[in-house]
mmCIF file of C-alpha atoms and ligand atoms in Angstrom:
data_model
loop_
_atom_site.group_PDB
_atom_site.id
_atom_site.type_symbol
_atom_site.label_atom_id
_atom_site.label_comp_id
_atom_site.label_asym_id
_atom_site.label_seq_id
_atom_site.Cartn_x
_atom_site.Cartn_y
_atom_site.Cartn_z
ATOM 1 C CA MET A 237 113.181 91.878 89.284
ATOM 2 C CA LYS A 238 114.611 93.564 92.371
ATOM 3 C CA SER A 239 114.697 91.813 95.743
ATOM 4 C CA ARG A 240 112.353 93.139 98.432
ATOM 5 C CA SER A 241 115.141 95.102 100.136
ATOM 6 C CA GLU A 242 116.408 96.535 96.831
ATOM 7 C CA HIS A 243 112.842 97.589 96.020
ATOM 8 C CA ARG A 244 112.502 99.284 99.435
ATOM 9 C CA GLU A 245 115.768 101.190 98.904
ATOM 10 C CA PHE A 246 114.601 102.241 95.452
ATOM 11 C CA GLN A 247 111.338 103.597 96.905
ATOM 12 C CA ARG A 248 113.239 105.419 99.671
ATOM 13 C CA SER A 249 115.642 107.127 97.332
ATOM 14 C CA TYR A 250 112.913 107.948 94.787
ATOM 15 C CA PHE A 251 110.738 109.721 97.370
ATOM 16 C CA LYS A 252 113.740 111.418 98.966
ATOM 17 C CA ARG A 253 114.402 113.021 95.557
ATOM 18 C CA ALA A 254 110.685 113.716 94.942
ATOM 19 C CA VAL A 255 109.823 115.311 98.275
ATOM 20 C CA ASP A 256 109.840 118.884 96.908
ATOM 21 C CA PHE A 257 107.219 117.883 94.354
ATOM 22 C CA PHE A 258 105.022 116.366 97.079
ATOM 23 C CA ARG A 259 105.453 119.487 99.268
ATOM 24 C CA GLN A 260 103.413 121.463 96.742
ATOM 25 C CA PRO A 261 99.671 121.861 97.349
ATOM 26 C CA LEU A 262 97.536 119.297 95.496
ATOM 27 C CA PRO A 263 95.899 120.545 92.282
ATOM 28 C CA GLU A 264 92.269 121.460 93.073
ATOM 29 C CA ASP A 265 90.744 118.546 91.152
ATOM 30 C CA ILE A 266 92.980 115.960 92.819
ATOM 31 C CA ASP A 267 92.338 117.548 96.199
ATOM 32 C CA LYS A 268 88.558 117.211 95.628
ATOM 33 C CA ARG A 269 88.950 113.563 94.628
ATOM 34 C CA THR A 270 91.138 112.933 97.668
ATOM 35 C CA ARG A 271 88.437 114.331 99.947
ATOM 36 C CA GLU A 272 85.883 112.179 98.081
ATOM 37 C CA ILE A 273 87.944 109.052 98.829
ATOM 38 C CA VAL A 274 87.824 109.785 102.561
ATOM 39 C CA ARG A 275 84.086 110.598 102.353
ATOM 40 C CA ILE A 276 83.365 107.306 100.578
ATOM 41 C CA ALA A 277 85.357 105.424 103.229
ATOM 42 C CA ASP A 278 82.717 106.577 105.722
ATOM 43 C CA ILE A 279 85.059 106.820 108.711
ATOM 44 C CA LYS A 280 83.702 107.382 112.209
ATOM 45 C CA ALA A 281 85.026 109.942 114.675
ATOM 46 C CA SER A 282 85.828 107.022 116.992
ATOM 47 C CA ASP A 283 87.935 105.163 114.380
ATOM 48 C CA LYS A 284 91.620 104.577 114.875
ATOM 49 C CA ILE A 285 93.248 105.153 111.507
ATOM 50 C CA LEU A 286 96.444 103.953 109.855
ATOM 51 C CA ASP A 287 97.505 105.908 106.785
ATOM 52 C CA VAL A 288 99.936 103.678 104.896
ATOM 53 C CA GLY A 289 102.401 105.490 102.622
ATOM 54 C CA THR A 290 101.163 108.711 104.173
ATOM 55 C CA GLY A 291 103.753 110.763 102.275
ATOM 56 C CA THR A 292 103.322 114.401 103.251
ATOM 57 C CA GLY A 293 99.986 113.479 104.874
ATOM 58 C CA VAL A 294 97.510 114.605 102.210
ATOM 59 C CA LEU A 295 94.679 112.457 103.610
ATOM 60 C CA ILE A 296 95.086 113.717 107.155
ATOM 61 C CA GLN A 297 93.232 117.021 106.757
ATOM 62 C CA TYR A 298 90.188 115.001 105.665
ATOM 63 C CA PHE A 299 90.425 112.520 108.547
ATOM 64 C CA LEU A 300 90.361 115.583 110.803
ATOM 65 C CA GLU A 301 87.494 117.177 108.849
ATOM 66 C CA PHE A 302 85.418 113.998 109.286
ATOM 67 C CA GLY A 303 85.923 114.190 113.026
ATOM 68 C CA VAL A 304 88.840 111.874 113.800
ATOM 69 C CA PRO A 305 91.135 113.466 116.402
ATOM 70 C CA PRO A 306 94.853 113.687 115.548
ATOM 71 C CA GLN A 307 95.699 111.335 118.450
ATOM 72 C CA ALA A 308 93.744 108.563 116.692
ATOM 73 C CA ILE A 309 95.718 108.892 113.425
ATOM 74 C CA THR A 310 98.988 107.131 112.597
ATOM 75 C CA GLY A 311 100.886 107.751 109.384
ATOM 76 C CA CYS A 312 103.390 105.162 108.200
ATOM 77 C CA ASP A 313 105.983 105.726 105.493
ATOM 78 C CA LEU A 314 109.375 104.387 104.574
ATOM 79 C CA SER A 315 110.638 107.794 103.428
ATOM 80 C CA LYS A 316 112.062 109.906 106.252
ATOM 81 C CA GLU A 317 111.929 113.058 104.107
ATOM 82 C CA MET A 318 108.214 112.636 103.338
ATOM 83 C CA LEU A 319 107.514 111.965 107.015
ATOM 84 C CA ASP A 320 109.487 115.043 108.132
ATOM 85 C CA GLU A 321 107.156 117.168 106.004
ATOM 86 C CA ALA A 322 104.051 115.371 107.342
ATOM 87 C CA LYS A 323 105.244 115.859 110.949
ATOM 88 C CA GLN A 324 105.654 119.584 110.387
ATOM 89 C CA ARG A 325 102.113 119.811 109.016
ATOM 90 C CA TYR A 326 100.507 117.631 111.682
ATOM 91 C CA PRO A 327 102.562 117.717 114.899
ATOM 92 C CA SER A 328 99.844 115.958 116.958
ATOM 93 C CA VAL A 329 99.611 112.947 114.646
ATOM 94 C CA THR A 330 101.769 109.843 115.289
ATOM 95 C CA PHE A 331 104.172 108.925 112.495
ATOM 96 C CA VAL A 332 106.029 105.648 112.154
ATOM 97 C CA HIS A 333 109.058 105.393 109.890
ATOM 98 C CA SER A 334 108.625 101.866 108.560
ATOM 99 C CA ASP A 335 107.862 99.703 105.599
ATOM 100 C CA ILE A 336 104.219 98.648 106.118
ATOM 101 C CA ASP A 337 105.379 95.038 105.833
ATOM 102 C CA GLU A 338 107.466 95.535 108.966
ATOM 103 C CA PHE A 339 105.054 97.728 110.883
ATOM 104 C CA PRO A 340 105.215 96.809 114.602
ATOM 105 C CA ALA A 341 102.032 94.936 115.553
ATOM 106 C CA ALA A 342 102.097 95.981 119.227
ATOM 107 C CA GLY A 343 99.450 98.390 120.490
ATOM 108 C CA GLU A 344 95.749 98.999 119.935
ATOM 109 C CA PRO A 345 94.446 97.652 116.637
ATOM 110 C CA PHE A 346 93.400 100.062 113.898
ATOM 111 C CA ASP A 347 89.848 100.301 112.538
ATOM 112 C CA VAL A 348 90.740 101.546 109.065
ATOM 113 C CA ALA A 349 93.963 101.328 107.046
ATOM 114 C CA PHE A 350 94.250 103.568 103.982
ATOM 115 C CA PHE A 351 96.538 102.982 100.988
ATOM 116 C CA ASN A 352 96.078 106.101 98.871
ATOM 117 C CA GLY A 353 98.260 106.547 95.816
ATOM 118 C CA CYS A 354 100.731 103.937 96.995
ATOM 119 C CA PHE A 355 99.291 100.432 96.576
ATOM 120 C CA GLY A 356 100.922 99.905 93.156
ATOM 121 C CA ASN A 357 104.277 100.563 94.844
ATOM 122 C CA MET A 358 103.960 97.553 97.160
ATOM 123 C CA TYR A 359 106.388 94.706 96.493
ATOM 124 C CA ASN A 360 103.844 91.933 97.072
ATOM 125 C CA PRO A 361 100.252 93.200 97.350
ATOM 126 C CA VAL A 362 98.832 90.015 98.879
ATOM 127 C CA SER A 363 101.406 89.748 101.656
ATOM 128 C CA THR A 364 101.002 93.478 102.348
ATOM 129 C CA LEU A 365 97.239 93.004 102.728
ATOM 130 C CA GLN A 366 97.786 89.961 104.953
ATOM 131 C CA ASN A 367 100.258 91.885 107.159
ATOM 132 C CA THR A 368 97.985 94.910 107.331
ATOM 133 C CA SER A 369 94.968 92.795 108.256
ATOM 134 C CA LYS A 370 96.861 91.647 111.370
ATOM 135 C CA LEU A 371 97.030 95.275 112.520
ATOM 136 C CA LEU A 372 93.249 95.702 112.330
ATOM 137 C CA SER A 373 90.393 95.259 114.771
ATOM 138 C CA SER A 374 87.703 92.623 114.129
ATOM 139 C CA ARG A 375 85.580 95.275 112.367
ATOM 140 C CA GLY A 376 88.653 96.588 110.551
ATOM 141 C CA ARG A 377 88.622 97.774 106.960
ATOM 142 C CA ILE A 378 91.275 98.395 104.318
ATOM 143 C CA VAL A 379 90.773 101.209 101.800
ATOM 144 C CA ILE A 380 92.826 101.058 98.601
ATOM 145 C CA SER A 381 92.476 104.190 96.497
ATOM 146 C CA HIS A 382 93.932 106.394 93.825
ATOM 147 C CA PRO A 383 92.465 109.813 92.898
ATOM 148 C CA LEU A 384 93.511 109.321 89.244
ATOM 149 C CA GLY A 385 93.115 105.549 89.041
ATOM 150 C CA ASN A 386 94.701 103.057 86.688
ATOM 151 C CA ASN A 387 94.653 105.438 83.690
ATOM 152 C CA PHE A 388 97.285 107.527 85.466
ATOM 153 C CA LEU A 389 99.162 104.515 86.839
ATOM 154 C CA THR A 390 99.420 102.938 83.388
ATOM 155 C CA GLY A 391 101.458 105.939 82.192
ATOM 156 C CA LEU A 392 103.505 106.074 85.389
ATOM 157 C CA SER A 393 104.319 102.369 85.317
ATOM 158 C CA GLU A 394 105.550 102.782 81.732
ATOM 159 C CA SER A 395 107.778 105.754 82.568
ATOM 160 C CA GLU A 396 108.810 104.477 86.043
ATOM 161 C CA PRO A 397 108.497 100.670 85.909
ATOM 162 C CA GLU A 398 110.602 100.195 89.037
ATOM 163 C CA LEU A 399 108.450 102.580 91.057
ATOM 164 C CA VAL A 400 105.016 101.201 90.205
ATOM 165 C CA LEU A 401 105.291 97.453 89.927
ATOM 166 C CA ARG A 402 101.702 96.824 88.894
ATOM 167 C CA LEU A 403 98.317 98.421 88.360
ATOM 168 C CA LEU A 404 95.652 98.529 91.047
ATOM 169 C CA PRO A 405 93.915 95.191 91.514
ATOM 170 C CA SER A 406 91.021 94.181 89.289
ATOM 171 C CA LEU A 407 87.676 92.986 90.640
ATOM 172 C CA GLU A 408 88.693 89.396 89.826
ATOM 173 C CA ASP A 409 92.023 89.744 91.704
ATOM 174 C CA LEU A 410 90.269 91.126 94.761
ATOM 175 C CA GLN A 411 87.546 88.472 94.742
ATOM 176 C CA GLN A 412 90.154 85.739 94.550
ATOM 177 C CA TRP A 413 92.355 87.295 97.273
ATOM 178 C CA CYS A 414 89.373 87.762 99.578
ATOM 179 C CA GLN A 415 88.254 84.176 99.090
ATOM 180 C CA SER A 416 91.572 82.412 99.479
ATOM 181 C CA GLU A 417 94.274 84.716 100.836
ATOM 182 C CA ILE A 418 93.003 87.483 103.078
ATOM 183 C CA GLY A 419 89.832 86.560 104.944
ATOM 184 C CA ALA A 420 87.992 89.718 103.975
ATOM 185 C CA GLU A 421 84.824 90.735 102.178
ATOM 186 C CA LEU A 422 84.865 93.063 99.228
ATOM 187 C CA GLU A 423 82.633 95.843 100.549
ATOM 188 C CA LEU A 424 83.152 98.312 97.684
ATOM 189 C CA PHE A 425 84.718 98.200 94.231
ATOM 190 C CA HIS A 426 84.571 101.522 92.382
ATOM 191 C CA ASP A 427 86.817 101.837 89.350
ATOM 192 C CA THR A 428 86.050 104.335 86.589
ATOM 193 C CA GLY A 429 89.535 104.219 85.085
ATOM 194 C CA ASP A 430 90.448 107.645 86.426
ATOM 195 C CA PHE A 431 89.233 107.184 90.012
ATOM 196 C CA TYR A 432 89.635 104.069 92.132
ATOM 197 C CA VAL A 433 88.330 103.138 95.572
ATOM 198 C CA VAL A 434 88.144 99.667 97.060
ATOM 199 C CA ILE A 435 87.086 98.754 100.580
ATOM 200 C CA LEU A 436 87.876 95.379 102.123
ATOM 201 C CA ALA A 437 86.118 94.465 105.371
ATOM 202 C CA MET A 438 87.840 91.961 107.650
ATOM 203 C CA LYS A 439 86.037 88.717 108.453
ATOM 204 C CA ARG A 440 87.376 87.764 111.860
ATOM 205 C CA SER A 441 85.988 86.741 115.191
ATOM 206 C CA LYS A 442 86.381 89.211 118.070
ATOM 207 C CA ASN A 443 88.888 87.082 119.991
ATOM 208 C CA GLU A 444 91.326 87.275 117.075
ATOM 209 C CA HIS A 445 91.696 90.986 117.940
HETATM 210 C C1 SAM B 275 102.943 108.650 95.708
HETATM 211 S S1 SAM B 275 103.283 108.802 97.428
HETATM 212 C C2 SAM B 275 101.616 108.960 98.018
HETATM 213 C C3 SAM B 275 101.544 109.627 99.339
HETATM 214 C C4 SAM B 275 100.153 109.887 99.883
HETATM 215 N N1 SAM B 275 99.481 108.666 100.322
HETATM 216 C C5 SAM B 275 99.306 110.641 98.909
HETATM 217 O O1 SAM B 275 98.186 110.208 98.648
HETATM 218 O O2 SAM B 275 99.746 111.678 98.406
HETATM 219 C C6 SAM B 275 103.664 107.119 97.903
HETATM 220 C C7 SAM B 275 104.247 107.012 99.303
HETATM 221 O O3 SAM B 275 104.255 105.640 99.688
HETATM 222 C C8 SAM B 275 105.440 105.386 100.431
HETATM 223 N N2 SAM B 275 105.694 103.938 100.381
HETATM 224 C C9 SAM B 275 105.995 103.180 99.299
HETATM 225 N N3 SAM B 275 106.113 101.901 99.655
HETATM 226 C C10 SAM B 275 105.881 101.830 100.992
HETATM 227 C C11 SAM B 275 105.876 100.769 101.953
HETATM 228 N N4 SAM B 275 106.144 99.505 101.587
HETATM 229 N N5 SAM B 275 105.599 101.052 103.252
HETATM 230 C C12 SAM B 275 105.359 102.337 103.629
HETATM 231 N N6 SAM B 275 105.356 103.384 102.766
HETATM 232 C C13 SAM B 275 105.615 103.133 101.470
HETATM 233 C C14 SAM B 275 106.492 106.232 99.723
HETATM 234 O O4 SAM B 275 107.631 106.460 100.537
HETATM 235 C C15 SAM B 275 105.693 107.507 99.420
HETATM 236 O O5 SAM B 275 105.802 108.460 100.444
#
């Protein structure tokens, strides 16, 4: 097992090499599912959004479509090459070049944090959720999603075991994490095998953020 910093370097170099693939337009079916993820998340035009592992920014067009202004969107990614592409596509959006586990906590809290197509890449999912929850407002939510779900990730984790460390969390994992590790409620669990969306709603008093 790699150390956290070795894992981060592996992710960086993998996505540096893969950026041309991610520059291509999404296949129509995946694009539709990606839009569906943002629709299900039921974001409000007034929400401040953090897109974790934003990549080339494939979710951003849908945040905009559902009324969120670019100034209220922040994309975070540890790959500079992926972010360069996202910045070109969305010059008015804020992008932060960081591992989500080291994301600077200063500034206005976010209302929704998305992890689309990247949660299986996290080194330690529980600590990532704990760190992310500290960046959220008292009504904050975390959306974990994959347009092709665990069926796709199973194949990817077999061919690229160092890239995808584990499958997306089961209902039992999430229930246990919410109860004892994260201080959140499981608002939605939707897993058909080839489409996955989970929403966690923070349980915190207002004065904690
Ligand atoms: C498969 S791409 C998905 C990109 C995009 N969310 C999408 O749906 O197409 C995964 C992205 O997550 C980023 N990533 C992986 N681990 C990360 C971490 N710990 N913090 C921030 N970004 C991370 C990678 O650099 C890569 O750009």
